[in-house]
CSV table of C-alpha atoms in Angstrom, one decimal:
chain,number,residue,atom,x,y,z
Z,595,UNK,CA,-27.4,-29.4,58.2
Z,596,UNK,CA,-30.5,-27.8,55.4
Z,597,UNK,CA,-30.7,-30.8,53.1
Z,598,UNK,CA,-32.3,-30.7,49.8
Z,599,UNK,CA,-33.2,-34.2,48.3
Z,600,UNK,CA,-33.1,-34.9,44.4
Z,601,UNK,CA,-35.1,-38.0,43.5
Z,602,UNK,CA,-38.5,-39.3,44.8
Z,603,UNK,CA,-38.0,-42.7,44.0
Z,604,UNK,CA,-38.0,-45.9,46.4
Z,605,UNK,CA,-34.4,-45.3,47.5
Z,606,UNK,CA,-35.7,-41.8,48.8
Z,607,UNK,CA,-38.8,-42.5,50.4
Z,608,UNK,CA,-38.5,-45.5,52.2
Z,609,UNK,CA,-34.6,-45.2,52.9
Z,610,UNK,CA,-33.3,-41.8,53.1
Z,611,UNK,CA,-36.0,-39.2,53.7
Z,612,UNK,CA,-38.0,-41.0,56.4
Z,613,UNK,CA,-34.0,-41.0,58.0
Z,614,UNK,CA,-33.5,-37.4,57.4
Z,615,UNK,CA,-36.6,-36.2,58.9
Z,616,UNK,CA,-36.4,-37.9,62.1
Z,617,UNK,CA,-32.4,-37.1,62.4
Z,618,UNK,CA,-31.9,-34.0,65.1
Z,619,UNK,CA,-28.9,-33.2,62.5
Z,620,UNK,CA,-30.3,-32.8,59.6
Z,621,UNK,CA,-33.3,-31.0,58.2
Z,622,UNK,CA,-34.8,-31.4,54.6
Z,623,UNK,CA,-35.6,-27.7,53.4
Z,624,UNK,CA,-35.8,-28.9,49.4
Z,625,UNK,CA,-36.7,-31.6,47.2
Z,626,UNK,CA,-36.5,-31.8,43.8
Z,627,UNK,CA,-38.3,-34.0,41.6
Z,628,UNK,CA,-40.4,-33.1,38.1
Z,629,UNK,CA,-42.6,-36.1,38.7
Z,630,UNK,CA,-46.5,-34.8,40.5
Z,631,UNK,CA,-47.1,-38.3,41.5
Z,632,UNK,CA,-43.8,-39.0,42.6
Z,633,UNK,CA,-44.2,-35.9,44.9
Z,634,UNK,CA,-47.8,-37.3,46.0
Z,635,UNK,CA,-46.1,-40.8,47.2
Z,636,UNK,CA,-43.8,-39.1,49.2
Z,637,UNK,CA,-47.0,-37.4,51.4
Z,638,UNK,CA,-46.0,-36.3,54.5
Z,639,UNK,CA,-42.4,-36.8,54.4
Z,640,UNK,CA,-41.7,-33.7,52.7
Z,641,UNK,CA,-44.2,-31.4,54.3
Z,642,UNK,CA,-43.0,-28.3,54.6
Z,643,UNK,CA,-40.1,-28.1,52.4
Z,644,UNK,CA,-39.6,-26.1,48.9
Z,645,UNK,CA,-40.8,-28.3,45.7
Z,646,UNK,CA,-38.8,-27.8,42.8
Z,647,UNK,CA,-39.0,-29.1,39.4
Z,648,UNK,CA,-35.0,-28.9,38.9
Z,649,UNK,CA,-31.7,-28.4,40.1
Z,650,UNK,CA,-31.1,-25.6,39.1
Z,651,UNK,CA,-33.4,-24.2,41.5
Z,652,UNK,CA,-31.2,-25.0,44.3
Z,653,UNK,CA,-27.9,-22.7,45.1
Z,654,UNK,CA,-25.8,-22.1,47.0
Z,655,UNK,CA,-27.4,-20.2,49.8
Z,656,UNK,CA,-30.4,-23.1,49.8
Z,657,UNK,CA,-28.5,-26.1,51.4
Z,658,UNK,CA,-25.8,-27.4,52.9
Z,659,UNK,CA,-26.0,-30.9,51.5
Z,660,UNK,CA,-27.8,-32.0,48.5
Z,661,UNK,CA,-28.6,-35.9,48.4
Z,662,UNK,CA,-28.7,-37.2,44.8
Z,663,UNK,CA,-31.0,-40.3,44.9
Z,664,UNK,CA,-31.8,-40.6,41.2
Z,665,UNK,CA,-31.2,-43.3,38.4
Z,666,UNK,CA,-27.7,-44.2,37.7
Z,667,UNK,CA,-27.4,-42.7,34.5
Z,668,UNK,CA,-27.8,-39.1,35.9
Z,669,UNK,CA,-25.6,-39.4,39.3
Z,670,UNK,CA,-22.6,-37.7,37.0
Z,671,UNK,CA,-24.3,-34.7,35.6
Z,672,UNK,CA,-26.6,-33.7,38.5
Z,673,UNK,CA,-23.9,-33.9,41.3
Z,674,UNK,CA,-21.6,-32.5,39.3
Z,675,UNK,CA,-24.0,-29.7,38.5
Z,676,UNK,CA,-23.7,-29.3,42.7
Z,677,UNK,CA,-20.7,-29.8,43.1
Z,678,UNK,CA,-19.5,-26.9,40.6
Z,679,UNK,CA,-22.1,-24.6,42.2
Z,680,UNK,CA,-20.0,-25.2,45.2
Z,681,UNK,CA,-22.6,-27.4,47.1
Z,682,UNK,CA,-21.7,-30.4,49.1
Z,683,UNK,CA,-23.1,-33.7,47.7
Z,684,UNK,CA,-24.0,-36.8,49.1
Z,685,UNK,CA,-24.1,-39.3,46.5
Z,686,UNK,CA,-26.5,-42.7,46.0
Z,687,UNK,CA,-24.1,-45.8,44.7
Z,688,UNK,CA,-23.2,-46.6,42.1
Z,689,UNK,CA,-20.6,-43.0,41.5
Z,690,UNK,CA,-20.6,-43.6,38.3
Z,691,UNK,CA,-20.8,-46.4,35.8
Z,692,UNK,CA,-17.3,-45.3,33.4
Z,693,UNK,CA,-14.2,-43.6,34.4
Z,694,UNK,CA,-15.9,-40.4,32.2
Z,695,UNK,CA,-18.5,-39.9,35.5
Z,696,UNK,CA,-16.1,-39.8,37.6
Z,697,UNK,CA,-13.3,-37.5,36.2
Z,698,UNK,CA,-16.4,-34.9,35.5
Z,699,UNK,CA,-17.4,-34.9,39.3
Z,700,UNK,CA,-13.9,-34.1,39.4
Z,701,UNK,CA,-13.6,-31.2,37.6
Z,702,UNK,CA,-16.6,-30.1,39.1
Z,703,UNK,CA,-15.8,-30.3,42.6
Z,704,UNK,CA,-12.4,-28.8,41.8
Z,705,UNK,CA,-13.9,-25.8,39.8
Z,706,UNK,CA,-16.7,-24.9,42.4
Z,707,UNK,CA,-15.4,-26.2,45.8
Z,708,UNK,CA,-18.0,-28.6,46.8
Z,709,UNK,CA,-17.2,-32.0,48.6
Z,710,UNK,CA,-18.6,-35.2,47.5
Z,711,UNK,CA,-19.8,-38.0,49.8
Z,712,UNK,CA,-20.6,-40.9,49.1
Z,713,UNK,CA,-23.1,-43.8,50.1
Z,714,UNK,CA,-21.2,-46.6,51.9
Z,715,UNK,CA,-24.0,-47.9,54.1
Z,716,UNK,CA,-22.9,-51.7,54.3
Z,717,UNK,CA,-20.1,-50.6,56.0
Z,718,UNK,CA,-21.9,-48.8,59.0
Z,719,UNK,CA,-23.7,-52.3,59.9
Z,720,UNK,CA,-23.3,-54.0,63.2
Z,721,UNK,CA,-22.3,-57.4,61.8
Z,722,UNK,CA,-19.2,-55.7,59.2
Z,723,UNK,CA,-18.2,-53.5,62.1
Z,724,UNK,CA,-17.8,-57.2,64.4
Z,725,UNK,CA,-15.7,-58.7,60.9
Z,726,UNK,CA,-13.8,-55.6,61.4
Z,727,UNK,CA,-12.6,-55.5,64.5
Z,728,UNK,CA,-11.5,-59.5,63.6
Z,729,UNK,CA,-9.2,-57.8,60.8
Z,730,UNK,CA,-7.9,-54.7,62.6
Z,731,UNK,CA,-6.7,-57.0,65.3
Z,732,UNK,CA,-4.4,-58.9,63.0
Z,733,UNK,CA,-6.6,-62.2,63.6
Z,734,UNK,CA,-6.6,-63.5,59.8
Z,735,UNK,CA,-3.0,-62.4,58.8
Z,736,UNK,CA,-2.0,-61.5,55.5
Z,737,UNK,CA,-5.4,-61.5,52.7
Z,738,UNK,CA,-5.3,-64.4,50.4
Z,739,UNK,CA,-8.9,-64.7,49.0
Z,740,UNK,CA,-12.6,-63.0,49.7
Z,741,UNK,CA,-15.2,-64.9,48.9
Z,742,UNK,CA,-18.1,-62.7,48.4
Z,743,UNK,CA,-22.0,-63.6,47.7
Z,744,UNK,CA,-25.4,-61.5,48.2
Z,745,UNK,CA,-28.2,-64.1,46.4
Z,746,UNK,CA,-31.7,-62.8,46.8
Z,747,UNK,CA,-34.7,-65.4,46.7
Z,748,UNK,CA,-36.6,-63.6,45.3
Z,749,UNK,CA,-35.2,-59.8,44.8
Z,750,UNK,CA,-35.8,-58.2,41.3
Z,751,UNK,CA,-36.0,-54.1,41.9
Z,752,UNK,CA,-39.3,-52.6,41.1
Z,753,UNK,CA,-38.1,-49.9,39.2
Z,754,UNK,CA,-38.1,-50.4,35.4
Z,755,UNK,CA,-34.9,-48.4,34.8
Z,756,UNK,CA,-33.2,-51.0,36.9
Z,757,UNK,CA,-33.3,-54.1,34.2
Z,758,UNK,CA,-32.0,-51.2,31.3
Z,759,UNK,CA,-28.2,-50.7,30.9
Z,760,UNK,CA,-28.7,-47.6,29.5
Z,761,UNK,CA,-30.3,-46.5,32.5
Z,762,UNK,CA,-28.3,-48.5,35.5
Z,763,UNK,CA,-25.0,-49.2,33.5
Z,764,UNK,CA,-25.7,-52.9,34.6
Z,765,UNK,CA,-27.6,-55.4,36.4
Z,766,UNK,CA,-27.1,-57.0,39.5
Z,767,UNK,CA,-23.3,-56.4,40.0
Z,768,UNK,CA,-24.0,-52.6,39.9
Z,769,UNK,CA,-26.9,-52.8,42.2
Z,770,UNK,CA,-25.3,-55.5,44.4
Z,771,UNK,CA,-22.3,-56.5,43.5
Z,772,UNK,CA,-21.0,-52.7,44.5
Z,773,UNK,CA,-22.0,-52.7,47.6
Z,774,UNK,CA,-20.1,-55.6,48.2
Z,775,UNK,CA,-16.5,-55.0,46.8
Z,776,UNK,CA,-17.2,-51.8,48.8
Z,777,UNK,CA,-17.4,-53.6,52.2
Z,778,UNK,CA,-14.1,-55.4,51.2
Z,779,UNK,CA,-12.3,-52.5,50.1
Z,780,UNK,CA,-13.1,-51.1,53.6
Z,781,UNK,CA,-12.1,-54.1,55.5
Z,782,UNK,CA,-9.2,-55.2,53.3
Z,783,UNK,CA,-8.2,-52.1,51.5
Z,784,UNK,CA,-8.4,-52.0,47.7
Z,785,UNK,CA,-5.9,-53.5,45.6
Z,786,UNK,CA,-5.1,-53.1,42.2
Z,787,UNK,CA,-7.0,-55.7,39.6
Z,788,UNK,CA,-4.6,-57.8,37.4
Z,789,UNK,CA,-7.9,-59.8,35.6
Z,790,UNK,CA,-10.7,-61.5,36.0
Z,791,UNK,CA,-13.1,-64.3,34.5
Z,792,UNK,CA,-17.0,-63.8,34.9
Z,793,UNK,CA,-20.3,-65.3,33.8
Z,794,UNK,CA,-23.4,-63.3,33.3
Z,795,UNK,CA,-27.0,-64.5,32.8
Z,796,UNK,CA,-30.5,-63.5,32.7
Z,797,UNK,CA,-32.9,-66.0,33.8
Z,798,UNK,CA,-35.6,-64.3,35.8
Z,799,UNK,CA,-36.1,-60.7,34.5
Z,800,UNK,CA,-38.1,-62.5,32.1
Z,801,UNK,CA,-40.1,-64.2,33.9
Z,802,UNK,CA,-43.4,-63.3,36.5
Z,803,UNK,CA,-42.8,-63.6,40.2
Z,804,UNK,CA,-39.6,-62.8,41.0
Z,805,UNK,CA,-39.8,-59.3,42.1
Z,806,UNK,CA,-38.7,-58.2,45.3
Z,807,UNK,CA,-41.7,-57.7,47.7
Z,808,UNK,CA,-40.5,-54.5,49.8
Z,809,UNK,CA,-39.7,-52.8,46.7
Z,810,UNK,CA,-42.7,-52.7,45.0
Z,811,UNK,CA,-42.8,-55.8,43.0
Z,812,UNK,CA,-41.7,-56.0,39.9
Z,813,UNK,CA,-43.0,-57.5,36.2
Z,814,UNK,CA,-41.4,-59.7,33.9
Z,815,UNK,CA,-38.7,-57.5,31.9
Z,816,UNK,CA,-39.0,-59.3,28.0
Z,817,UNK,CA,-37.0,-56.5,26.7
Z,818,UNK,CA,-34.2,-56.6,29.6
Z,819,UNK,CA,-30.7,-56.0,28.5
Z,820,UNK,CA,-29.1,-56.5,31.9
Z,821,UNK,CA,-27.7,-59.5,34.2
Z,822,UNK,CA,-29.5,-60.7,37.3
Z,823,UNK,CA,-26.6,-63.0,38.2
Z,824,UNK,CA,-23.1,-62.9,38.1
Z,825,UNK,CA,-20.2,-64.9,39.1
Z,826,UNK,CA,-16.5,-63.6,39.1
Z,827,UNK,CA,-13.2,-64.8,40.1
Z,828,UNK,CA,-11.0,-61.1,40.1
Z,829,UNK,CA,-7.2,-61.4,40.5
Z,830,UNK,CA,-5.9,-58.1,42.2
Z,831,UNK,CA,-2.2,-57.9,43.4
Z,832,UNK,CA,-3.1,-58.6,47.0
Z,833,UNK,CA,-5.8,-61.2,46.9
Z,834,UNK,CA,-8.2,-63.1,44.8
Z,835,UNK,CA,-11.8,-62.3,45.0
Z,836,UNK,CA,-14.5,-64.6,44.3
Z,837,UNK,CA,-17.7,-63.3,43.6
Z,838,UNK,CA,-21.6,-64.3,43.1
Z,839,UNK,CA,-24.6,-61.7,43.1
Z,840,UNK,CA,-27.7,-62.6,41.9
Z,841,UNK,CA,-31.5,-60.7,42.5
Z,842,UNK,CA,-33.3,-64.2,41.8
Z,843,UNK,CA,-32.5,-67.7,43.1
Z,844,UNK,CA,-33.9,-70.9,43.8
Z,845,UNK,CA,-32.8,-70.1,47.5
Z,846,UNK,CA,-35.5,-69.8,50.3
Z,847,UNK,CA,-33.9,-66.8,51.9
Z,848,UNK,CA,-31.9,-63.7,51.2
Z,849,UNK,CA,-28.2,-64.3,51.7
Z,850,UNK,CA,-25.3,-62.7,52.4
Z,851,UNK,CA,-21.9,-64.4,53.2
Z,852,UNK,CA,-18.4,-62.4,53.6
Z,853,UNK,CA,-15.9,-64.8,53.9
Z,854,UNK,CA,-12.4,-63.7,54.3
Z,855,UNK,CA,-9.7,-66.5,54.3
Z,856,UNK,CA,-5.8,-65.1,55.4
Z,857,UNK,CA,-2.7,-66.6,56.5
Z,858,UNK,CA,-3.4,-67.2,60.1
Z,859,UNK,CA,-7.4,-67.4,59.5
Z,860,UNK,CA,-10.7,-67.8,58.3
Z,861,UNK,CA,-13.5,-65.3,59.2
Z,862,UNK,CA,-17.1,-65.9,57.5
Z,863,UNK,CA,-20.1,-63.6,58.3
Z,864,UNK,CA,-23.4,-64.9,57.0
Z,865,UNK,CA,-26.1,-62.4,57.5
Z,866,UNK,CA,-28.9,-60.9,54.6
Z,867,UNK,CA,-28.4,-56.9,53.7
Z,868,UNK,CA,-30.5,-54.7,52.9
Z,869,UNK,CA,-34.4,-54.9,53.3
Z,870,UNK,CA,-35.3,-58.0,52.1
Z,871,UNK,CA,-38.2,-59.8,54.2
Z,872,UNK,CA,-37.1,-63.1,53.4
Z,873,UNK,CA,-33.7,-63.0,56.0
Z,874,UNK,CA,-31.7,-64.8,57.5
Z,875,UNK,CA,-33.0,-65.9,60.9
Z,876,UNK,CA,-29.8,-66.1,62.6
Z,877,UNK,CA,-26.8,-64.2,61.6
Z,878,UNK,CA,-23.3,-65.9,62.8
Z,879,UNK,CA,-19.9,-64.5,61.8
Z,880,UNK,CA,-17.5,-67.6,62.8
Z,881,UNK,CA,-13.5,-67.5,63.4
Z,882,UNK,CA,-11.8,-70.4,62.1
Z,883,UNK,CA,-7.6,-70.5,63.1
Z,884,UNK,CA,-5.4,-72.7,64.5
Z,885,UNK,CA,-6.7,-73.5,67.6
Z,886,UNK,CA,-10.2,-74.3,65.9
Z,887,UNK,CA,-14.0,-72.3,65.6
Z,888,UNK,CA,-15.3,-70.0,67.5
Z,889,UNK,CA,-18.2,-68.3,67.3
Z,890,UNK,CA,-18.1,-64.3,67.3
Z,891,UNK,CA,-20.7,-62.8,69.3
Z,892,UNK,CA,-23.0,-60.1,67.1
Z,893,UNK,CA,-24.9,-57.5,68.8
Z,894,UNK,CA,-28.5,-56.8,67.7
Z,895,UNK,CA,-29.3,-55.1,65.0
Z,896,UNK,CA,-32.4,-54.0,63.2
Z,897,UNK,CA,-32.8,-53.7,60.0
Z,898,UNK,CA,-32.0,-50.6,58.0
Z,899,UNK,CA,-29.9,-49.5,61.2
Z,900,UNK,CA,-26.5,-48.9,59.0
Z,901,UNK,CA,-28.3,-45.9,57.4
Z,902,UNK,CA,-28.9,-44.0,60.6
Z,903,UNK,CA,-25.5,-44.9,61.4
Z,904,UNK,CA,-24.5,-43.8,58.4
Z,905,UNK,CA,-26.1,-40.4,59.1
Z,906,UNK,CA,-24.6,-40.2,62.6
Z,907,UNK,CA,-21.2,-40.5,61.0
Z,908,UNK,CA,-22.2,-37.8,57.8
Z,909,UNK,CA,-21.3,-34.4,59.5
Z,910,UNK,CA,-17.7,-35.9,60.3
Z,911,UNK,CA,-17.4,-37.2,57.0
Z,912,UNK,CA,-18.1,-33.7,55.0
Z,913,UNK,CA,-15.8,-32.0,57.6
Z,914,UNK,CA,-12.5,-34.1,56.1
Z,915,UNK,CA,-10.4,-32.1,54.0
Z,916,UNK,CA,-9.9,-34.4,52.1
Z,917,UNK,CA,-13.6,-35.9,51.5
Z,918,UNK,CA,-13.6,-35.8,47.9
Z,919,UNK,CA,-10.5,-37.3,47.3
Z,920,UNK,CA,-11.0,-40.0,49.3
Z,921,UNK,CA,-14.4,-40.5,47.5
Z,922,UNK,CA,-13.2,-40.5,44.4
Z,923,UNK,CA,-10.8,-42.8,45.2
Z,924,UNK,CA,-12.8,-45.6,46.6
Z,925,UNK,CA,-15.2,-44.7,43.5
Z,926,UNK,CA,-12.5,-45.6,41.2
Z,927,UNK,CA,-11.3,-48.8,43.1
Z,928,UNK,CA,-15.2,-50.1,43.0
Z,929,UNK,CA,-15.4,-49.4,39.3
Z,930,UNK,CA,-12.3,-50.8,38.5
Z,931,UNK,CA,-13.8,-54.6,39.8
Z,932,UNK,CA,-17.3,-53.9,38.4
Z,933,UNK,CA,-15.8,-52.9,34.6
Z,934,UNK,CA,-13.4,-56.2,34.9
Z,935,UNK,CA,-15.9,-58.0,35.5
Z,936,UNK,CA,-18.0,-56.8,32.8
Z,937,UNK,CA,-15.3,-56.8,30.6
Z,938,UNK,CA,-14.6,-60.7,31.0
Z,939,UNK,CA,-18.1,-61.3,30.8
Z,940,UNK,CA,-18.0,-59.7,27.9
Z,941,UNK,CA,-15.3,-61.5,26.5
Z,942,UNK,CA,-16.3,-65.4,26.7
């Protein structure tokens, strides 16, 4: 498949491009990006392909898939702007950050025929693909309550537009918290949200030193106008969700725990996503039932494998009939937990 990428920040060069380029599927034909020195970090990675300075230099004819890898508050135009020029789209969470983004990606993407993909990495890891087999075996029953938690040591992004709302839509629940309440929709399905109570703060955006190392660093934010943790307790008609996401913490590692408590059992994953260098040193996911614990076998992983995974499973995913739909759909079901939770931050 010709790709063209839009965007030169981290997420491209040190997630997707170097990815693309080595893939025997894919081939990187285009990049867009306005930015000289953005295009002079990227070096070697993009030898060879067409620079342009905007989307609107890319048609039809030029790709077969466009990756949009930009800031969050221009996901909705530019795809869309793809989309209606009938070119396929592979999207960088979050879809969008209000109902508005998503219903113009799908206007677009009925007007000019192009499908929308989405990126749903978490799901394609080793250690979620274990928890799912647990759950498509019928091992916990029927869902009673998720308990959810990604707390970074020490984990602030780099990029400035991160800590604006205006920019990112939110803090850490966007950036985090998303990926997250993705991962459960997948294993659990989505299920429609009743309410929720939440508490937001911003304790370390202000502060120097708390910026995650593999993303550049990052300085104290005085004028930040986002969260960098967030706690939530979501009602939905199926199960309750309890969730915590922070970029900062007092914690000497990364962690990330999926627990997932049902009628006949208890499954808990504790692992660290993403790139962080301060991990976990020994992932477990753990079985709890009525005959007592057990300890689920995980097979090894590196990290960053879920995106070549994720790129193994891309062609397939851009084949459905139905890809856009379905995108939307989970988009939607995200959002709606994300602007809950916002909302009843918002409201104390």
């Amino acid at each position: 498949m010709r790709v063209a990428v839009v965007g030169l920040g981290w997420v491209a060069r040190e997630v997707w491009l170097p990815r693309l380029v080595k893939h025997p599927a894919f081939e990187v034909v285009a990049v867009v990006e306005p930015r000289p020195e953005a295009v002079e970090r990227a070096g070697e990675l993009i030898a060879g392909a067409r620079l342009c300075g905007g989307p609107g230099e890319i048609g039809r004819d030029d790709a077969d898939l466009v990756f949009v890898l930009t800031p969050n508050h221009t996901h909705g135009a530019l795809a869309s702007g793809f989309l209606r020029r009938g070119l396929d789209v592979f999207l960088e969470k979050p879809t969008g950050t209000t109902p508005g983004h998503l219903r113009l990606l799908e206007d677009a993407a009925r007007e000019g025929g192009g499908r929308l993909l989405l990126s749903t990495a978490a799901r394609h890891r080793a250690d979620v693909g274990e928890l799912a087999r647990i759950v498509a075996a019928g091992a916990l029953g029927t869902p009673r309550l998720a308990e959810l938690s990604w707390v970074r040591s020490r984990g602030i992004p780099g990029s400035d537009w991160f800590a604006r709302r205006e920019s990112a839509g939110g803090g850490v629940l966007v950036d985090l918290g998303w990926h997250l309440v993705d991962v459960l929709h997948h294993l659990w399905g989505a299920s429609a949200v009743r309410g929720a109570t939440a508490l937001a703060s911003s304790d370390f955006l202000t502060r120097e030193g708390w910026g995650a190392e593999w993303h550049a660093g990052a300085a104290a934010r005085p004028t930040a106008d986002v969260e960098d943790q967030l706690t939530a307790l979501v009602a939905t008609e199926r199960y309750g969700l309890h969730l915590r996401c922070a970029w900062a913490s007092y914690e000497t590692v990364d962690v990330t725990r999926l627990v997932l408590h049902g009628t006949e059992g208890t499954a808990e994953l504790t692992t660290t996503f993403g790139f962080s260098t301060r991990r976990v040193t020994a992932p477990a996911l753990t079985l709890r039932d009525q005959d007592g614990e057990r300890r689920v076998p995980l097979p090894p992983a590196g990290i960053g494998d879920e995106y070549d995974l994720h790129l193994d499973a891309l062609r397939d995913e851009a084949a459905r009939a139905d890809a856009t739909e379905r995108a939307l759909r989970e988009a939607r079901d995200a959002l709606a937990v994300v602007d809950t939770c916002y909302r009843a931050t918002a409201a104390l």
